[in-house]
Amino acid sequence: MMKRKVIAPVAAVVAGACVAGGGLVKYDDWRNEHKITVGNPVTLTGGTAAGGQSWTLQAGVERNRFLRHQERLCLSLMAGRRQTGGGCEYDARPSGSFWDFSQGPGSSFFLLGPVPANATSVRIVYPHRVDRTVTTRPLPALHGVPTGRYFVIDADPTGSIAADGDGAGRGDWWTVTPLDSSGHAVPFTVF
């Protein structure tokens, strides 16, 4: 079974600038040798958090000249025009993480991220709470990004977990296990 401690939160700004002006922005000028750009975002899903504040999850592709034009997935949790969570770089490097745990609108805290194409659900575990299984959805076709799926959940809509004050930090105890349609754990794919 694959479990991964979630590092909270994955920075919204990775290796320079993943976002600008509160959201994913398209830049057309590639003359600057040292530049990170993000394509136009695609809205994946949205909803309303506790307190009636709306949120959306957007996907985009970051093209990073520092990494030899590597293209990688960016997921942005948006509350209005402000990014409250997400990031670019979902992998096992120390600066990255497989998933993101970030504050959403109001007292909510979201757990989100990409999973392999054969992961139809994820099991989310937090100590002393009821385990949850969340259905995943397909990622849109994004240039340079592996085919995959994603999940998003308002994991703490009332702020009760954050209020527990266990001293470990809001994301330090979450584990996420991607599962196939038979309920078996599947290995993670770098996005």
mmCIF file of C-alpha atoms in Angstrom:
data_model
loop_
_atom_site.group_PDB
_atom_site.id
_atom_site.type_symbol
_atom_site.label_atom_id
_atom_site.label_comp_id
_atom_site.label_asym_id
_atom_site.label_seq_id
_atom_site.Cartn_x
_atom_site.Cartn_y
_atom_site.Cartn_z
ATOM 1 C CA MET A 1 0.000 0.000 0.000
ATOM 2 C CA MET A 2 1.395 3.388 -0.957
ATOM 3 C CA LYS A 3 1.028 6.123 1.579
ATOM 4 C CA ARG A 4 2.626 9.510 1.385
ATOM 5 C CA LYS A 5 2.754 12.126 4.079
ATOM 6 C CA VAL A 6 1.362 15.354 2.678
ATOM 7 C CA ILE A 7 3.600 18.369 2.942
ATOM 8 C CA ALA A 8 1.502 21.436 3.676
ATOM 9 C CA PRO A 9 1.170 23.602 1.793
ATOM 10 C CA VAL A 10 2.851 23.179 -1.576
ATOM 11 C CA ALA A 11 4.000 26.668 -2.441
ATOM 12 C CA ALA A 12 1.929 28.548 -4.970
ATOM 13 C CA VAL A 13 5.158 29.988 -6.296
ATOM 14 C CA VAL A 14 7.663 27.374 -7.432
ATOM 15 C CA ALA A 15 11.117 28.144 -8.802
ATOM 16 C CA GLY A 16 10.307 31.776 -9.468
ATOM 17 C CA ALA A 17 6.695 32.411 -10.368
ATOM 18 C CA CYS A 18 3.920 30.000 -11.112
ATOM 19 C CA VAL A 19 1.142 32.541 -10.788
ATOM 20 C CA ALA A 20 0.756 36.205 -11.476
ATOM 21 C CA GLY A 21 -2.005 38.565 -10.522
ATOM 22 C CA GLY A 22 -3.775 35.934 -8.432
ATOM 23 C CA GLY A 23 -4.287 33.309 -11.131
ATOM 24 C CA LEU A 24 -2.748 31.419 -13.995
ATOM 25 C CA VAL A 25 -1.751 33.829 -16.724
ATOM 26 C CA LYS A 26 -0.619 33.261 -20.296
ATOM 27 C CA TYR A 27 2.564 34.952 -21.433
ATOM 28 C CA ASP A 28 3.387 35.099 -25.122
ATOM 29 C CA ASP A 29 6.843 36.688 -24.941
ATOM 30 C CA TRP A 30 9.548 33.992 -24.903
ATOM 31 C CA ARG A 31 12.500 36.296 -25.678
ATOM 32 C CA ASN A 32 13.669 36.300 -22.068
ATOM 33 C CA GLU A 33 16.003 33.329 -21.598
ATOM 34 C CA HIS A 34 15.154 32.896 -17.899
ATOM 35 C CA LYS A 35 11.407 32.736 -17.795
ATOM 36 C CA ILE A 36 8.665 30.578 -16.388
ATOM 37 C CA THR A 37 5.321 30.771 -18.137
ATOM 38 C CA VAL A 38 1.931 29.205 -17.559
ATOM 39 C CA GLY A 39 -0.666 28.607 -20.230
ATOM 40 C CA ASN A 40 -4.298 29.619 -20.043
ATOM 41 C CA PRO A 41 -6.108 27.789 -17.235
ATOM 42 C CA VAL A 42 -8.856 25.222 -17.685
ATOM 43 C CA THR A 43 -11.523 25.143 -14.977
ATOM 44 C CA LEU A 44 -11.886 21.570 -13.727
ATOM 45 C CA THR A 45 -14.577 21.923 -11.074
ATOM 46 C CA GLY A 46 -15.924 24.244 -8.427
ATOM 47 C CA GLY A 47 -18.281 24.521 -5.536
ATOM 48 C CA THR A 48 -19.261 26.426 -2.456
ATOM 49 C CA ALA A 49 -17.346 26.192 0.813
ATOM 50 C CA ALA A 50 -18.739 26.670 4.298
ATOM 51 C CA GLY A 51 -19.902 30.248 4.692
ATOM 52 C CA GLY A 52 -21.170 30.369 1.113
ATOM 53 C CA GLN A 53 -17.902 31.353 -0.560
ATOM 54 C CA SER A 54 -17.340 29.871 -4.011
ATOM 55 C CA TRP A 55 -14.186 28.143 -5.200
ATOM 56 C CA THR A 56 -12.867 26.650 -8.433
ATOM 57 C CA LEU A 57 -10.032 24.299 -9.268
ATOM 58 C CA GLN A 58 -8.063 25.220 -12.384
ATOM 59 C CA ALA A 59 -5.431 23.280 -14.312
ATOM 60 C CA GLY A 60 -2.677 24.637 -16.502
ATOM 61 C CA VAL A 61 0.779 23.828 -17.802
ATOM 62 C CA GLU A 62 3.929 25.532 -16.584
ATOM 63 C CA ARG A 63 6.797 25.721 -19.050
ATOM 64 C CA ASN A 64 10.023 26.225 -17.171
ATOM 65 C CA ARG A 65 13.133 27.375 -19.029
ATOM 66 C CA PHE A 66 15.230 26.795 -15.893
ATOM 67 C CA LEU A 67 14.386 23.089 -16.265
ATOM 68 C CA ARG A 68 15.200 22.879 -19.990
ATOM 69 C CA HIS A 69 11.661 23.711 -21.078
ATOM 70 C CA GLN A 70 10.122 21.051 -18.905
ATOM 71 C CA GLU A 71 6.352 21.214 -18.897
ATOM 72 C CA ARG A 72 4.513 20.267 -15.757
ATOM 73 C CA LEU A 73 1.039 20.369 -14.314
ATOM 74 C CA CYS A 74 -0.202 23.311 -12.261
ATOM 75 C CA LEU A 75 -3.369 23.061 -10.182
ATOM 76 C CA SER A 76 -4.749 26.263 -8.677
ATOM 77 C CA LEU A 77 -7.449 26.419 -6.028
ATOM 78 C CA MET A 78 -9.138 29.753 -6.585
ATOM 79 C CA ALA A 79 -11.440 31.720 -4.288
ATOM 80 C CA GLY A 80 -12.749 34.356 -6.637
ATOM 81 C CA ARG A 81 -9.694 35.792 -8.393
ATOM 82 C CA ARG A 82 -7.299 34.864 -5.569
ATOM 83 C CA GLN A 83 -5.276 31.651 -5.526
ATOM 84 C CA THR A 84 -5.475 30.069 -2.080
ATOM 85 C CA GLY A 85 -3.849 26.714 -2.787
ATOM 86 C CA GLY A 86 -2.321 24.370 -5.283
ATOM 87 C CA GLY A 87 0.927 24.754 -7.134
ATOM 88 C CA CYS A 88 3.129 23.362 -9.876
ATOM 89 C CA GLU A 89 5.375 20.332 -9.456
ATOM 90 C CA TYR A 90 3.731 17.183 -8.175
ATOM 91 C CA ASP A 91 6.523 14.719 -7.598
ATOM 92 C CA ALA A 92 8.720 13.253 -4.875
ATOM 93 C CA ARG A 93 11.495 15.862 -4.889
ATOM 94 C CA PRO A 94 11.989 17.648 -1.563
ATOM 95 C CA SER A 95 10.568 20.917 -2.927
ATOM 96 C CA GLY A 96 7.483 19.171 -4.253
ATOM 97 C CA SER A 97 4.802 16.840 -3.025
ATOM 98 C CA PHE A 98 2.420 14.333 -4.503
ATOM 99 C CA TRP A 99 -0.556 16.341 -3.240
ATOM 100 C CA ASP A 100 -1.437 19.726 -1.786
ATOM 101 C CA PHE A 101 -3.251 20.671 1.406
ATOM 102 C CA SER A 102 -4.159 24.354 1.409
ATOM 103 C CA GLN A 103 -6.576 26.797 2.912
ATOM 104 C CA GLY A 104 -9.655 27.409 0.831
ATOM 105 C CA PRO A 105 -12.210 30.152 1.292
ATOM 106 C CA GLY A 106 -13.389 30.788 4.855
ATOM 107 C CA SER A 107 -12.370 28.120 7.359
ATOM 108 C CA SER A 108 -12.106 25.360 4.748
ATOM 109 C CA PHE A 109 -8.956 23.382 3.964
ATOM 110 C CA PHE A 110 -8.657 21.494 0.707
ATOM 111 C CA LEU A 111 -6.704 18.398 -0.193
ATOM 112 C CA LEU A 112 -6.083 18.058 -3.940
ATOM 113 C CA GLY A 113 -3.760 16.731 -6.554
ATOM 114 C CA PRO A 114 -3.183 14.596 -9.612
ATOM 115 C CA VAL A 115 -3.184 10.803 -9.651
ATOM 116 C CA PRO A 116 -2.339 8.210 -12.319
ATOM 117 C CA ALA A 117 -4.889 7.472 -15.053
ATOM 118 C CA ASN A 118 -5.810 4.110 -13.470
ATOM 119 C CA ALA A 119 -6.590 5.654 -10.045
ATOM 120 C CA THR A 120 -10.379 5.901 -10.003
ATOM 121 C CA SER A 121 -10.453 6.969 -6.357
ATOM 122 C CA VAL A 122 -8.237 7.946 -3.440
ATOM 123 C CA ARG A 123 -8.448 6.929 0.197
ATOM 124 C CA ILE A 124 -7.818 9.855 2.547
ATOM 125 C CA VAL A 125 -6.817 9.144 6.135
ATOM 126 C CA TYR A 126 -6.371 11.515 9.062
ATOM 127 C CA PRO A 127 -5.715 10.157 12.578
ATOM 128 C CA HIS A 128 -8.775 9.859 14.802
ATOM 129 C CA ARG A 129 -11.161 10.718 11.946
ATOM 130 C CA VAL A 130 -13.292 8.642 9.609
ATOM 131 C CA ASP A 131 -11.372 7.531 6.516
ATOM 132 C CA ARG A 132 -12.825 8.904 3.295
ATOM 133 C CA THR A 133 -12.798 7.661 -0.266
ATOM 134 C CA VAL A 134 -12.999 10.306 -2.975
ATOM 135 C CA THR A 135 -13.774 9.611 -6.632
ATOM 136 C CA THR A 136 -11.230 11.009 -9.095
ATOM 137 C CA ARG A 137 -11.980 12.730 -12.395
ATOM 138 C CA PRO A 138 -10.001 12.804 -15.655
ATOM 139 C CA LEU A 139 -7.562 15.627 -16.248
ATOM 140 C CA PRO A 140 -8.039 17.354 -19.589
ATOM 141 C CA ALA A 141 -5.411 16.720 -22.258
ATOM 142 C CA LEU A 142 -2.630 19.200 -21.443
ATOM 143 C CA HIS A 143 0.461 19.521 -23.631
ATOM 144 C CA GLY A 144 3.505 17.966 -21.977
ATOM 145 C CA VAL A 145 1.560 16.568 -19.001
ATOM 146 C CA PRO A 146 0.965 12.815 -18.586
ATOM 147 C CA THR A 147 -2.570 11.513 -18.933
ATOM 148 C CA GLY A 148 -4.078 11.317 -15.505
ATOM 149 C CA ARG A 149 -6.873 12.091 -13.118
ATOM 150 C CA TYR A 150 -7.272 14.463 -10.182
ATOM 151 C CA PHE A 151 -9.125 14.713 -6.900
ATOM 152 C CA VAL A 152 -10.205 17.633 -4.768
ATOM 153 C CA ILE A 153 -12.015 17.635 -1.448
ATOM 154 C CA ASP A 154 -12.809 20.201 1.198
ATOM 155 C CA ALA A 155 -11.246 17.986 3.858
ATOM 156 C CA ASP A 156 -11.966 20.297 6.797
ATOM 157 C CA PRO A 157 -14.999 22.477 5.927
ATOM 158 C CA THR A 158 -15.708 23.448 9.530
ATOM 159 C CA GLY A 159 -12.110 24.018 10.600
ATOM 160 C CA SER A 160 -12.467 21.373 13.314
ATOM 161 C CA ILE A 161 -9.252 19.528 12.431
ATOM 162 C CA ALA A 162 -7.279 22.749 12.320
ATOM 163 C CA ALA A 163 -8.866 23.741 15.650
ATOM 164 C CA ASP A 164 -7.704 20.482 17.291
ATOM 165 C CA GLY A 165 -4.279 22.077 17.637
ATOM 166 C CA ASP A 166 -2.407 18.779 17.552
ATOM 167 C CA GLY A 167 0.794 20.769 17.079
ATOM 168 C CA ALA A 168 1.745 18.936 13.922
ATOM 169 C CA GLY A 169 0.440 21.438 11.404
ATOM 170 C CA ARG A 170 -2.643 21.174 9.280
ATOM 171 C CA GLY A 171 -1.251 18.877 6.595
ATOM 172 C CA ASP A 172 1.322 16.827 8.431
ATOM 173 C CA TRP A 173 -0.871 13.857 9.289
ATOM 174 C CA TRP A 174 -2.846 13.333 6.084
ATOM 175 C CA THR A 175 -2.157 10.275 3.967
ATOM 176 C CA VAL A 176 -3.522 9.753 0.484
ATOM 177 C CA THR A 177 -3.580 6.393 -1.283
ATOM 178 C CA PRO A 178 -4.562 6.269 -4.984
ATOM 179 C CA LEU A 179 -6.751 3.221 -5.710
ATOM 180 C CA ASP A 180 -7.702 1.433 -8.925
ATOM 181 C CA SER A 181 -11.260 0.290 -9.704
ATOM 182 C CA SER A 182 -10.672 -2.906 -7.674
ATOM 183 C CA GLY A 183 -9.557 -0.941 -4.612
ATOM 184 C CA HIS A 184 -5.859 -1.799 -4.966
ATOM 185 C CA ALA A 185 -3.198 0.854 -4.376
ATOM 186 C CA VAL A 186 -1.487 2.175 -7.493
ATOM 187 C CA PRO A 187 1.948 3.831 -7.717
ATOM 188 C CA PHE A 188 2.136 7.574 -8.231
ATOM 189 C CA THR A 189 3.064 9.207 -11.549
ATOM 190 C CA VAL A 190 5.121 12.396 -11.710
ATOM 191 C CA PHE A 191 3.173 15.357 -13.028
#
